[in-house]
Amino acid sequence: MRKKITLKQIARELDVSVSTVSKALSGSKEISEDTTQKIQAFAKLYNYRPNNIALSLKNRKTKTIGILIPEIVHHFFSTVIRGIELIANRRGYNVIVGLSNESFSKEIINMEMLANGSIDGFILSISKETLLKQDYHHFNATINQGIPIVMFDRVVNEVNCDKVIVDDFNGSVKAVKKLIENNCKNIALITTMDYVSVGRLRTQGYIEALEEHKIFADSNLILKIDDSLDVENHLEVLENEIERFFKTNNTIDGVFAVNELYAVTAMKVARKLGLSIPEDIQVIGFTDGVLSKHATPSLTTVSQHGQKMGEQAANLLIDRLEAIDSESDQYIVNDNPKHDFIKIVIETELIERESTK
Amino acid sequence: MRKKITLKQIARELDVSVSTVSKALSGSKEISEDTTQKIQAFAKLYNYRPNNIALSLKNRKTKTIGILIPEIVHHFFSTVIRGIELIANRRGYNVIVGLSNESFSKEIINMEMLANGSIDGFILSISKETLLKQDYHHFNATINQGIPIVMFDRVVNEVNCDKVIVDDFNGSVKAVKKLIENNCKNIALITTMDYVSVGRLRTQGYIEALEEHKIFADSNLILKIDDSLDVENHLEVLENEIERFFKTNNTIDGVFAVNELYAVTAMKVARKLGLSIPEDIQVIGFTDGVLSKHATPSLTTVSQHGQKMGEQAANLLIDRLEAIDSESDQYIVNDNPKHDFIKIVIETELIERESTK
DNA sequence: TTGTAGGCGTTATCAC
DNA sequence: GTGATAACGCCTACAA
């Protein structure tokens, strides 16, 4: 078992001082050709690599990004991570992942754990419970400690930081307009409860599109699913709710669902009720994941560009970290700087497949 | 901007020494009631938390686990991460995630980056390219540095470490037997190329089940998909291959596919060819993900228990880390210890849904 | 009861 | 050209 070698060990072996070794390895020309050669050869032989932890302590930055998300077994979130990891790696950062599991307390614990020196900044999406409670003190506390945050997708006005979102509103508008153009007369919306900002915006888009076409937005055609309680037989409950909804509104000929699962389930229920897709009823979902691609019929969706969101978020965060860096070198940082926070809005696009005409 | 406070700052403010503060905060009774009170109150007020990096440097352990997987936008892998994170968190560890993207060099780079002090041990699944090259020196090098590795799912005999796998062989046997019991006479196998151990084992299970029932394993009924090249229109290629396969073997009445995607695609193609499922052709997949649950008809699968694998892997790794810990405290560690490495095999089970009778 | 000193691994500054 | 020293933040054996 050959443990990693340290500067000190090299120094002892070669009978020079630690600082000489350090300089030689960094190619400083303070050191003679000879010693440099000797030291570098020895270091290579023993595969010397500086210890990241020691560097972090010295430089007071870890070169790692903390990702805090509600759930990882989820196409959208994992896609975002992939985007973050891609950019992070490219720019010399690592990513450490924490899962809130949609819980307020887990979100806080995770944050505090990582904020104690483990990471330089956060990229996160807020848990449902936090959104419900509307308690954002932990985010602000973190920011006040000088740790920057970039929020994505589930963001909130109450926290001052960089944000990356998709254009949920216009995405919905596009989807619903498509249904209208395709001659749907009774377009239903299947959405979540309003406290998730994303759901609210998508609902607004739905209403806007209808109104633009002078169609009355009948509240009976809106089904709000309460997914805050994560029950065992969630899927069954969902199916039943949708079935009841379809039965009491049997003129529905178009459905816009705010996520894949709702859309796919709606298709399933519709088929069960003897309706064919897209002839009798057309369906559009939001988020372009595996389900959309492989459902039968395949699902027309509003694509959410998760990977791009991740990439943008990572660039935003790293840019800010490096800005802070050079700032603090040059002048004293204003104690309460009116930072200009950036909000990147990613355009959505409609991917047409078989569930619409 | 109130940066995190340090022991030194507290000491200066309260006009005591750093060690007094340290002791007071850890509740040492060397320190007087009075000072302890005062210091603890002050620390609480300023929300003092020890710096993780400093602790890591001092203790020579980071309390973080490195996860290295080929891909994250993938139901199975993300499920495993969830399991690892769950246990890690519970036992006081963080997880740092690296993606190899199925590439040998990215796997190495990521490993080396993390092995330089950032993590205490690895949990990983080998990339396809590495399996193809059969070059495992980086794993052995890491282990020789005293960094333990736990491999899961895609493991390899050439590396001596703890492993967690599912019982791929028996999983296949179960699936194929089910098809046989359900009266399928011509059972096809859709699998990957052999270099992925997992694919090979599943193929062996298929053959074994047939032979047990004295059925000739016709190699024409085995379709091997070459997914090493990740082409753009991968899906289309897959569909075409399967279609051609079905057409040249038009007596197929049962299909066992080594993953969800192949199974779902097979169903799609079958339907396209006018076959109904499960009446004309029955299908079973491997891995129980979203697709299986939500496909129509829903897919009978061999469940892979990703979360459980993650949990077991995390426990295995942490156990070993803590064993090393107490070991090295007590006596000098044998330089080449005949460690007994553990291989946990997780049983699979057949989840019956609509794609079989 | 409190403080000093040393060390974890590294780099930067300054002295020789 | 080389080395000693200090510092990053923490802990602890030992000294006072």
XYZ file of C-alpha atoms in Angstrom, chain A residues 128-352:
225
model
C -41.953 21.717 -2.389
C -42.222 21.905 1.363
C -40.080 25.012 1.414
C -42.253 26.593 -1.245
C -45.317 25.741 0.797
C -43.892 27.220 3.986
C -42.480 30.175 2.094
C -39.573 30.193 4.492
C -36.413 31.147 2.673
C -34.211 32.300 5.526
C -31.624 29.585 4.929
C -31.006 30.773 1.412
C -30.541 34.331 2.503
C -28.349 33.297 5.413
C -26.107 31.392 3.042
C -25.851 34.289 0.671
C -25.043 36.609 3.562
C -22.177 34.356 4.480
C -20.708 35.175 1.123
C -21.677 31.929 -0.554
C -23.352 32.637 -3.878
C -26.439 30.737 -4.979
C -27.864 30.105 -8.403
C -31.444 28.877 -8.423
C -32.995 27.026 -11.301
C -36.497 26.042 -12.309
C -38.187 26.356 -8.941
C -37.104 29.861 -8.022
C -38.574 32.524 -5.840
C -38.554 36.310 -5.854
C -37.857 36.579 -2.170
C -34.256 35.525 -2.611
C -31.780 37.772 -4.328
C -29.549 35.659 -6.508
C -28.900 34.553 -10.041
C -31.617 32.430 -11.555
C -32.129 30.177 -14.526
C -35.641 29.287 -15.561
C -37.468 28.077 -18.605
C -40.103 30.228 -20.105
C -42.926 28.311 -18.488
C -45.505 30.898 -19.385
C -44.751 31.062 -23.076
C -44.189 27.346 -23.228
C -47.752 26.830 -22.118
C -49.031 29.448 -24.457
C -47.357 27.710 -27.369
C -48.779 24.350 -26.384
C -52.319 25.563 -25.909
C -52.245 27.609 -29.087
C -51.198 24.511 -30.934
C -54.238 22.697 -29.596
C -56.463 25.580 -30.595
C -55.027 25.648 -34.094
C -55.631 21.929 -34.276
C -59.286 22.626 -33.768
C -59.694 21.586 -30.183
C -62.773 23.194 -28.727
C -62.620 22.083 -25.124
C -59.084 22.174 -23.879
C -58.432 20.839 -20.410
C -55.478 21.621 -18.177
C -53.995 19.095 -15.797
C -51.713 20.852 -13.383
C -50.263 20.879 -9.854
C -51.272 22.972 -6.893
C -50.413 26.629 -7.227
C -47.666 26.877 -4.671
C -45.141 25.510 -7.121
C -44.317 28.614 -9.114
C -43.669 26.568 -12.184
C -47.181 25.131 -12.065
C -48.704 28.539 -11.534
C -46.917 30.038 -14.517
C -47.921 27.194 -16.756
C -51.504 27.613 -15.673
C -51.344 31.317 -16.484
C -50.003 30.517 -19.921
C -52.919 28.207 -20.526
C -55.412 30.905 -19.591
C -53.629 33.538 -21.621
C -53.646 31.430 -24.765
C -57.353 30.773 -24.428
C -58.172 34.388 -23.804
C -56.138 35.536 -26.747
C -58.391 33.379 -28.863
C -61.466 34.654 -27.076
C -62.147 31.303 -25.548
C -63.683 31.284 -22.120
C -61.364 29.615 -19.619
C -63.772 27.290 -17.921
C -62.484 26.463 -14.462
C -64.195 23.104 -14.682
C -61.667 22.191 -17.307
C -58.786 22.671 -14.918
C -57.747 19.700 -12.830
C -55.341 20.451 -10.009
C -53.535 17.443 -8.650
C -52.394 17.569 -5.064
C -49.095 15.753 -5.115
C -47.784 17.135 -1.871
C -48.622 13.958 -0.062
C -46.501 11.246 -1.524
C -48.788 8.311 -1.024
C -47.934 4.759 -1.860
C -50.527 4.226 -4.573
C -49.968 7.639 -6.089
C -50.311 6.388 -9.605
C -53.637 4.770 -8.994
C -55.008 7.873 -7.325
C -53.834 9.919 -10.264
C -55.554 7.658 -12.740
C -58.775 7.719 -10.815
C -58.784 11.474 -10.532
C -58.182 11.911 -14.211
C -60.835 9.349 -15.075
C -63.430 11.097 -12.953
C -62.376 14.382 -14.506
C -62.787 13.063 -18.044
C -66.138 11.534 -17.250
C -67.634 14.686 -15.810
C -66.268 16.687 -18.737
C -66.934 14.418 -21.645
C -66.514 17.057 -24.300
C -62.793 17.454 -23.748
C -60.923 17.090 -27.012
C -57.565 18.526 -26.010
C -55.394 18.188 -22.939
C -52.418 20.188 -21.817
C -50.600 18.635 -18.862
C -47.840 20.381 -16.943
C -45.633 17.322 -16.835
C -44.969 14.091 -18.629
C -46.503 11.817 -16.109
C -49.839 13.586 -16.109
C -49.864 13.648 -19.886
C -49.037 9.986 -20.280
C -51.547 9.021 -17.640
C -54.182 11.133 -19.329
C -53.543 9.279 -22.551
C -53.842 5.981 -20.789
C -57.139 6.921 -19.186
C -58.475 8.340 -22.429
C -57.727 5.119 -24.216
C -59.389 3.192 -21.445
C -62.506 5.292 -21.991
C -62.504 4.314 -25.614
C -61.093 7.532 -26.990
C -58.417 7.426 -29.618
C -55.444 9.738 -29.733
C -55.080 12.078 -31.500
C -58.381 11.629 -33.351
C -60.746 12.118 -30.432
C -58.463 13.845 -28.034
C -55.076 15.485 -28.468
C -52.499 15.656 -25.697
C -49.469 17.851 -25.025
C -47.123 17.578 -22.066
C -44.318 19.626 -20.569
C -40.740 18.352 -20.122
C -39.231 16.185 -22.732
C -38.180 12.968 -21.043
C -38.060 9.265 -21.766
C -41.750 8.823 -21.266
C -42.671 11.323 -23.934
C -40.415 9.703 -26.474
C -41.450 6.153 -25.807
C -45.105 6.391 -24.950
C -47.582 5.102 -27.505
C -48.533 7.256 -29.140
C -45.416 9.297 -28.548
C -46.155 12.531 -26.818
C -46.006 16.049 -28.171
C -44.244 18.103 -25.523
C -42.839 21.452 -24.585
C -39.139 20.768 -24.191
C -37.543 22.040 -21.057
C -33.859 21.891 -22.009
C -32.622 20.636 -18.671
C -29.043 20.174 -19.724
C -28.848 23.693 -21.062
C -30.261 25.011 -17.806
C -27.580 23.153 -15.923
C -24.866 24.496 -18.155
C -26.070 28.068 -17.832
C -26.427 27.764 -14.098
C -22.921 26.398 -13.755
C -21.439 29.121 -15.908
C -23.311 31.756 -13.988
C -22.098 30.454 -10.660
C -18.493 29.985 -11.695
C -18.431 33.401 -13.323
C -19.605 34.902 -10.096
C -17.131 32.944 -8.016
C -14.279 34.082 -10.172
C -15.530 37.641 -10.147
C -15.602 37.659 -6.360
C -12.126 36.280 -6.501
C -10.560 38.991 -8.552
C -12.653 41.647 -6.844
C -11.425 40.873 -3.376
C -7.881 40.912 -4.606
C -8.119 44.441 -5.820
C -10.218 46.510 -3.538
C -12.206 46.110 -0.417
C -15.589 44.747 -1.300
C -18.502 47.012 -0.627
C -20.220 45.630 2.403
C -23.638 45.732 0.883
C -23.079 45.781 -2.808
C -26.007 46.318 -5.071
C -25.186 43.274 -7.050
C -26.923 42.999 -10.352
C -28.347 39.556 -10.337
C -28.972 37.839 -13.597
C -32.039 35.901 -14.575
C -31.618 33.712 -17.593
C -34.806 32.631 -19.288
C -34.480 29.656 -21.545
C -36.855 29.481 -24.443
C -38.985 26.414 -24.802
C -39.933 24.781 -28.015
C -42.726 22.499 -29.030
C -41.681 19.031 -30.077
C -44.470 17.599 -32.159
